Amino acid sequence: MRPSTRSERRGARPSDGGVVSLMLRIDVQPDGRVGPGKIALLERIAEHGSISAAARTMHMSYRHAWELVDELARCFGRPVVIAHMGGAGGGGTRLTPLGRDLVTEYRAIERKARHAARQHLMRLQSSRATRS
Amino acid sequence: MRPSTRSERRGARPSDGGVVSLMLRIDVQPDGRVGPGKIALLERIAEHGSISAAARTMHMSYRHAWELVDELARCFGRPVVIAHMGGAGGGGTRLTPLGRDLVTEYRAIERKARHAARQHLMRLQSSRATRS
């Protein structure tokens, strides 16, 4: 889709250590997609309290980060982040309950799916290793 | 990646019936990807005994189908299809054991992952449905 996706994913989620690994995406009709890039962005927004700081750590532009966040909001019909004012840092951005749920559910699915896939991935990995 | 991917997937594997569904991709280092489009192509080659017939049912060019098959072979270091001669139809193409294993393991992972993800996807689906 866009050139930065793969490096973001690598940055956001290091390989499981194997040569063969599983990537998950949640498709929301009619055309929403929630994959590792958007989830990592939400996690970094939660961590840094700012879209621009999160974008920087993922080597993407603020504009692109905002577009991803906006895609999620359109897809679910509600915002996934919210601006808040005040405090020592002069305000910032945090996840809404929906934003937090998305991260939680995605990571839970990923954990269970990888566990369920483990033996199958190992078999594929050895198919690859035993090539002549 | 390429414009035809989504329609191939839709054609190859109808939606689970839900608004929210799971898509899986197996990533093979350094840059191989095995997703629903390539798996559906292998299944159709097995079904039709021909790359060109399989390509036609997926509305893709022979050349594109061949490139996908070739990507898989490079990724695993061995061919996933093999030409065979003779018989009433004058020969054709079938899957190698590796090609068959890829389909089997991918579909097994998909089945287990979807089962494991079910309750989480239902929660996300209701997050979306209850939007105000």
Coordinates of C-alpha atoms in Angstrom, one line a residue:
Chain A
M1 CA 0.0 0.0 0.0
R2 CA 2.5 2.5 1.2
P3 CA 6.3 2.2 1.3
S4 CA 6.7 2.7 5.1
T5 CA 4.4 -0.1 6.2
R6 CA 6.9 -2.9 6.4
S7 CA 9.6 -1.0 8.3
E8 CA 7.0 0.3 10.7
R9 CA 5.9 -3.3 11.4
R10 CA 9.4 -4.4 11.9
G11 CA 10.0 -1.4 14.2
A12 CA 6.8 -1.9 16.0
R13 CA 7.0 -5.6 16.5
P14 CA 10.3 -7.4 16.1
S15 CA 10.2 -10.8 14.4
D16 CA 9.2 -13.8 16.6
G17 CA 12.7 -15.0 16.0
G18 CA 11.6 -17.4 13.3
V19 CA 12.1 -17.2 9.6
V20 CA 8.3 -17.8 9.2
S21 CA 5.9 -15.7 11.1
L22 CA 2.2 -14.8 11.2
M23 CA 0.7 -11.4 10.4
L24 CA -2.9 -10.6 11.2
R25 CA -5.3 -8.0 9.9
I26 CA -8.9 -7.4 10.9
D27 CA -11.0 -6.4 8.0
V28 CA -14.1 -4.3 8.7
Q29 CA -16.7 -4.0 6.0
P30 CA -16.8 -2.3 3.6
D31 CA -13.2 -1.3 3.4
G32 CA -11.6 -0.8 6.8
R33 CA -8.4 -2.6 7.7
V34 CA -6.8 -2.8 11.2
G35 CA -3.3 -4.3 11.0
P36 CA -0.1 -4.2 12.9
G37 CA 0.9 -0.7 11.7
K38 CA -2.3 1.0 13.0
I39 CA -2.2 -1.0 16.3
A40 CA 1.4 0.0 16.9
L41 CA 0.6 3.6 16.2
L42 CA -2.2 3.5 18.8
E43 CA 0.1 1.9 21.3
R44 CA 2.7 4.6 20.8
I45 CA 0.1 7.4 21.1
A46 CA -0.9 5.9 24.4
E47 CA 2.8 5.7 25.4
H48 CA 3.8 9.2 24.3
G49 CA 0.5 11.1 24.8
S50 CA 0.9 12.7 21.4
I51 CA 0.2 11.8 17.8
S52 CA 3.3 13.7 16.6
A53 CA 5.6 12.1 19.1
A54 CA 4.2 8.7 18.2
A55 CA 4.6 9.4 14.5
R56 CA 8.2 10.4 15.0
T57 CA 9.1 7.1 16.7
M58 CA 7.6 5.3 13.7
H59 CA 9.4 7.5 11.2
M60 CA 6.1 8.6 9.6
S61 CA 4.8 12.1 9.1
Y62 CA 2.2 13.6 11.4
R63 CA -0.2 13.9 8.5
H64 CA 0.1 10.2 7.7
A65 CA -0.3 9.2 11.4
W66 CA -3.4 11.4 11.5
E67 CA -4.8 9.8 8.4
L68 CA -4.4 6.3 9.9
V69 CA -6.1 7.4 13.1
D70 CA -8.9 9.0 11.1
E71 CA -9.4 5.8 9.0
L72 CA -9.9 3.9 12.2
A73 CA -12.5 6.4 13.5
R74 CA -14.4 6.3 10.2
C75 CA -14.3 2.5 10.2
F76 CA -15.8 2.2 13.7
G77 CA -17.9 5.4 13.6
R78 CA -16.3 6.8 16.7
P79 CA -12.9 8.4 17.5
V80 CA -10.1 6.3 18.7
V81 CA -8.1 9.2 20.2
I82 CA -9.1 12.3 22.1
A83 CA -7.3 15.6 22.8
H84 CA -7.1 16.6 26.4
M85 CA -6.0 19.9 27.9
G86 CA -3.9 21.0 30.9
G87 CA -1.4 19.2 33.1
A88 CA 2.3 19.9 33.3
G89 CA 2.9 19.1 29.6
G90 CA 0.1 21.4 28.4
G91 CA -2.3 18.7 27.2
G92 CA -1.9 16.0 24.6
T93 CA -3.7 13.1 23.0
R94 CA -4.9 9.9 24.6
L95 CA -6.8 6.8 23.4
T96 CA -10.6 6.6 23.8
P97 CA -12.1 3.5 25.3
L98 CA -12.7 2.3 21.7
G99 CA -9.0 2.9 20.9
R100 CA -7.9 0.9 24.0
D101 CA -10.3 -1.9 23.1
L102 CA -8.9 -2.1 19.6
V103 CA -5.4 -2.6 20.9
T104 CA -6.4 -5.1 23.5
E105 CA -8.5 -7.2 21.2
Y106 CA -6.0 -7.1 18.4
R107 CA -3.2 -8.2 20.6
A108 CA -5.3 -10.9 22.2
I109 CA -6.2 -12.3 18.8
E110 CA -2.6 -12.1 17.7
R111 CA -1.4 -14.0 20.8
K112 CA -4.0 -16.8 20.5
A113 CA -3.6 -17.1 16.7
R114 CA 0.2 -17.3 17.0
H115 CA -0.1 -20.0 19.6
A116 CA -2.6 -21.9 17.5
A117 CA -0.4 -21.6 14.4
R118 CA 2.9 -22.6 16.1
Q119 CA 3.2 -26.2 15.0
H120 CA 2.0 -25.4 11.5
L121 CA 4.5 -22.5 11.1
M122 CA 7.3 -24.8 12.3
R123 CA 6.4 -27.4 9.6
L124 CA 6.5 -24.7 7.0
Q125 CA 9.8 -23.4 8.3
S126 CA 11.3 -26.9 7.9
S127 CA 9.8 -27.2 4.4
R128 CA 11.9 -24.2 3.7
A129 CA 15.0 -25.3 5.5
T130 CA 15.2 -28.7 3.9
R131 CA 15.3 -27.3 0.4
S132 CA 18.0 -28.9 -1.8
Chain B
M1 CA 0.3 -3.9 -3.1
R2 CA -1.6 -4.5 -6.3
P3 CA -5.1 -3.5 -7.3
S4 CA -6.5 -6.9 -7.9
T5 CA -5.7 -8.4 -4.4
R6 CA -8.9 -7.5 -2.6
S7 CA -11.2 -8.6 -5.3
E8 CA -9.3 -11.9 -5.6
R9 CA -9.7 -12.5 -1.9
R10 CA -13.4 -11.7 -2.1
G11 CA -13.7 -14.0 -5.0
A12 CA -11.6 -16.7 -3.4
R13 CA -13.1 -16.7 0.0
P14 CA -16.4 -15.1 0.7
S15 CA -16.8 -13.1 3.9
D16 CA -17.4 -15.2 7.1
G17 CA -20.8 -13.5 7.1
G18 CA -19.7 -10.9 9.7
V19 CA -18.9 -7.3 9.3
V20 CA -15.5 -7.9 11.0
S21 CA -13.3 -10.7 9.8
L22 CA -9.7 -11.9 10.1
M23 CA -7.1 -12.0 7.4
L24 CA -3.9 -13.9 7.8
R25 CA -0.6 -13.7 6.1
I26 CA 2.5 -15.9 6.6
D27 CA 5.6 -13.8 6.3
V28 CA 8.8 -15.7 5.2
Q29 CA 12.1 -13.9 5.8
P30 CA 13.5 -11.9 4.1
D31 CA 10.5 -10.7 2.0
G32 CA 8.2 -13.6 1.1
R33 CA 4.5 -13.3 1.8
V34 CA 1.9 -16.0 1.6
G35 CA -1.6 -14.7 1.9
P36 CA -5.2 -15.6 0.9
G37 CA -4.6 -14.6 -2.8
K38 CA -1.7 -17.0 -3.4
I39 CA -3.3 -19.8 -1.4
A40 CA -6.6 -19.4 -3.4
L41 CA -4.5 -19.5 -6.6
L42 CA -2.8 -22.8 -5.6
E43 CA -6.2 -24.3 -4.8
R44 CA -7.6 -23.3 -8.2
I45 CA -4.5 -24.7 -9.9
A46 CA -5.1 -28.0 -8.1
E47 CA -8.8 -27.9 -9.1
H48 CA -8.4 -26.9 -12.7
G49 CA -5.1 -28.6 -13.5
S50 CA -3.8 -25.5 -15.2
I51 CA -2.3 -22.1 -14.3
S52 CA -4.2 -20.3 -17.1
A53 CA -7.6 -21.8 -16.2
A54 CA -6.9 -20.9 -12.5
A55 CA -5.9 -17.4 -13.4
R56 CA -9.1 -17.0 -15.5
T57 CA -11.4 -17.9 -12.6
M58 CA -9.6 -15.3 -10.5
H59 CA -9.8 -12.6 -13.2
M60 CA -6.0 -12.2 -13.3
S61 CA -3.6 -12.5 -16.2
Y62 CA -1.6 -15.7 -16.8
R63 CA 1.5 -13.7 -16.3
H64 CA 0.5 -12.4 -12.9
A65 CA -0.6 -15.9 -11.8
W66 CA 2.8 -17.2 -12.9
E67 CA 4.6 -14.4 -11.0
L68 CA 2.8 -15.3 -7.8
V69 CA 3.6 -19.0 -8.2
D70 CA 7.2 -18.1 -8.9
E71 CA 7.4 -15.8 -5.8
L72 CA 6.3 -18.8 -3.7
A73 CA 9.0 -21.0 -5.3
R74 CA 11.7 -18.5 -4.6
C75 CA 10.5 -18.0 -1.1
F76 CA 10.7 -21.7 -0.3
G77 CA 13.6 -22.6 -2.6
R78 CA 11.5 -25.2 -4.4
P79 CA 8.7 -25.2 -6.9
V80 CA 5.1 -25.3 -5.7
V81 CA 3.7 -26.4 -9.1
I82 CA 4.9 -28.9 -11.7
A83 CA 4.0 -29.5 -15.3
H84 CA 3.0 -33.0 -16.3
M85 CA 2.4 -34.5 -19.7
G86 CA -0.1 -36.8 -21.3
G87 CA -3.6 -38.0 -20.3
A88 CA -6.8 -37.2 -22.2
G89 CA -6.4 -33.4 -21.7
G90 CA -2.8 -33.4 -23.0
G91 CA -1.1 -32.6 -19.7
G92 CA -1.3 -29.7 -17.4
T93 CA 0.0 -28.3 -14.1
R94 CA -0.4 -29.8 -10.6
L95 CA 0.8 -28.9 -7.2
T96 CA 4.0 -30.3 -5.8
P97 CA 4.0 -31.8 -2.3
L98 CA 5.3 -28.4 -1.0
G99 CA 2.4 -26.6 -2.8
R100 CA -0.1 -29.0 -1.2
D101 CA 1.5 -28.5 2.2
L102 CA 1.3 -24.7 1.9
V103 CA -2.4 -24.9 1.2
T104 CA -3.0 -27.4 4.0
E105 CA -1.0 -25.5 6.6
Y106 CA -2.4 -22.1 5.7
R107 CA -6.0 -23.3 5.8
A108 CA -5.3 -25.1 9.1
I109 CA -3.8 -21.9 10.6
E110 CA -6.7 -19.9 9.3
R111 CA -9.3 -22.2 10.8
K112 CA -7.7 -22.3 14.2
A113 CA -7.0 -18.6 14.3
R114 CA -10.5 -17.7 13.4
H115 CA -11.8 -20.0 16.0
A116 CA -9.5 -18.5 18.6
A117 CA -10.4 -14.9 17.5
R118 CA -14.2 -15.4 17.4
Q119 CA -15.2 -13.8 20.7
H120 CA -12.7 -10.9 20.2
L121 CA -14.1 -10.2 16.7
M122 CA -17.6 -10.3 18.1
R123 CA -16.7 -7.7 20.7
L124 CA -15.2 -5.5 18.0
Q125 CA -18.2 -6.0 15.9
S126 CA -20.5 -4.7 18.7
S127 CA -18.1 -1.8 19.3
R128 CA -18.9 -0.8 15.8
A129 CA -22.6 -1.6 15.8
T130 CA -23.3 0.5 19.0
R131 CA -21.9 3.7 17.5
S132 CA -24.1 6.7 18.1

